Amino acid sequence: MPRRLTALLALLLLAACTGGGGGTPEPVAEEKPGTIVVASGRDVTGSNGVRQRLIDAWNRAQQKAGSKYQARLVELPGSADEQRSQLLGALQSGSARYDVVNLDVTWVPEFAEAGLVRALPGDLVDADVIDPVAETARWDGKVYAVPFNSDVGLLYYRADLLRKAGVEEPYVPEGFTWEQLRGHITTLDDRLGAEDFANGWTTQLDPYEGRTVNAMEAFATAVPGLRLVDEDGRYTGDVEQLRRGVRELVRRVDPAYVSPDAKKHDEAESTSEFTVGRTAFLRAWPSAYPTLYRAFGKRLGVAPLPGRAVLGGQNLAVTTTSERARKATELIRFLTGRQSERCLLEAGFAATRDSAYGRSPRCPGDISAAPAPSPTGEPDEVPRGDGGRPGLSDLKLKKALERAVHRPRTPLYGAFTQTLITQLGPLVETGSADEDELDGTARRLDEALRRALPG
């Protein structure tokens, strides 16, 4: 598909989200001193979280230097999908003057293709940025958004339940597979009573982005090297690939193994279910670790997700309408620099830079301050040494990021994920399908994706 057509389709999506409009505003050339407004989703490290503390540190430096600039963080309410719609509407209509936007890694091609964020200096994404993470910054050969904090799916498990059931250590060895996980669940079901064990594993299968993430992890595990789109975002998949992916997803949502509530759970709800204590395994992001460690302490285990895990995270971009683009770029350089990434790692995020996981200097006291509060307002009392938090070392997290896979990179990602969520709904609801049903789902999904991502 010619790039002009791709851009037109992306702009049509913007119009659908905002009820129309006069097209993409032209970039503002004049630099205007004042407040740099940073729009972002909620900081999972809590109120006065690490993102705010990093901005406060930059503001102190600006004040000390006599600068005429300051930065202000605005947190957008709602889910990630709702935040995307808010940002699209605000940037196209001009209803909110954001200078910097914190984009989910899947949104970068859409915002870049639609002309809502500007190209940035290439040296902002240098060789220190972990390779799969660095790829999320670019579109059409240019850097449009700089990796801020990353994310990757992990497997949390109840080591005490596995020990009680007589499972031998290591409970989750290197190279652990979904077949082995199902074997553990069968063992737990056979050997433990209902007071200890109710569900094998839980995850996020509600009809939102969580379902897409779980599906793509199943698809990428079943089809090594899977690429459903080309470098221009055009659909390149086929029925056989989808059939293999759907078959793997059905194995994972089999009612004999997965919690019956997973089909209506998001991240918070699946974490809460696991915390209750009768579920053995949980697929979740690194941000769930503090809550789970507070609940279980040394009874908690953490391991790489079996098979392939999806890469998540957020990237910082400068809007085309910013009147402070040069200074906003300077702010991004600070927020994504080596020291800031170490602070993000210590606060509980997955850092984007390789150096953050080594023997780099600790986060300065005026930024790290007291331990970051949890989303519930409780202090994060999880112990942390130079090597990482108990059970989740820095090295383990870094290796998981290096192996992570991308969701399709396309300006029409919104159409892709909605198509996948909808077409896979019946299989997720029932958790079972015979070969004819698998084949039918794969063919319908292939047809729907060809319509959603025209070639």
mmCIF file of C-alpha atoms in Angstrom, residues 127 129-136 138 402 406:
data_model
loop_
_atom_site.group_PDB
_atom_site.id
_atom_site.type_symbol
_atom_site.label_atom_id
_atom_site.label_comp_id
_atom_site.label_asym_id
_atom_site.label_seq_id
_atom_site.Cartn_x
_atom_site.Cartn_y
_atom_site.Cartn_z
ATOM 1 C CA ALA A 127 23.285 1.822 21.178
ATOM 2 C CA VAL A 129 18.894 1.221 24.351
ATOM 3 C CA ILE A 130 17.949 -2.486 24.362
ATOM 4 C CA ASP A 131 17.441 -3.606 20.747
ATOM 5 C CA PRO A 132 13.746 -4.678 20.726
ATOM 6 C CA VAL A 133 12.900 -1.570 22.746
ATOM 7 C CA ALA A 134 14.796 0.707 20.359
ATOM 8 C CA GLU A 135 12.757 -0.611 17.409
ATOM 9 C CA THR A 136 9.583 0.859 18.946
ATOM 10 C CA ARG A 138 11.202 4.421 14.802
ATOM 11 C CA GLU A 402 15.793 -8.851 24.973
ATOM 12 C CA HIS A 406 6.445 -6.899 19.106
#
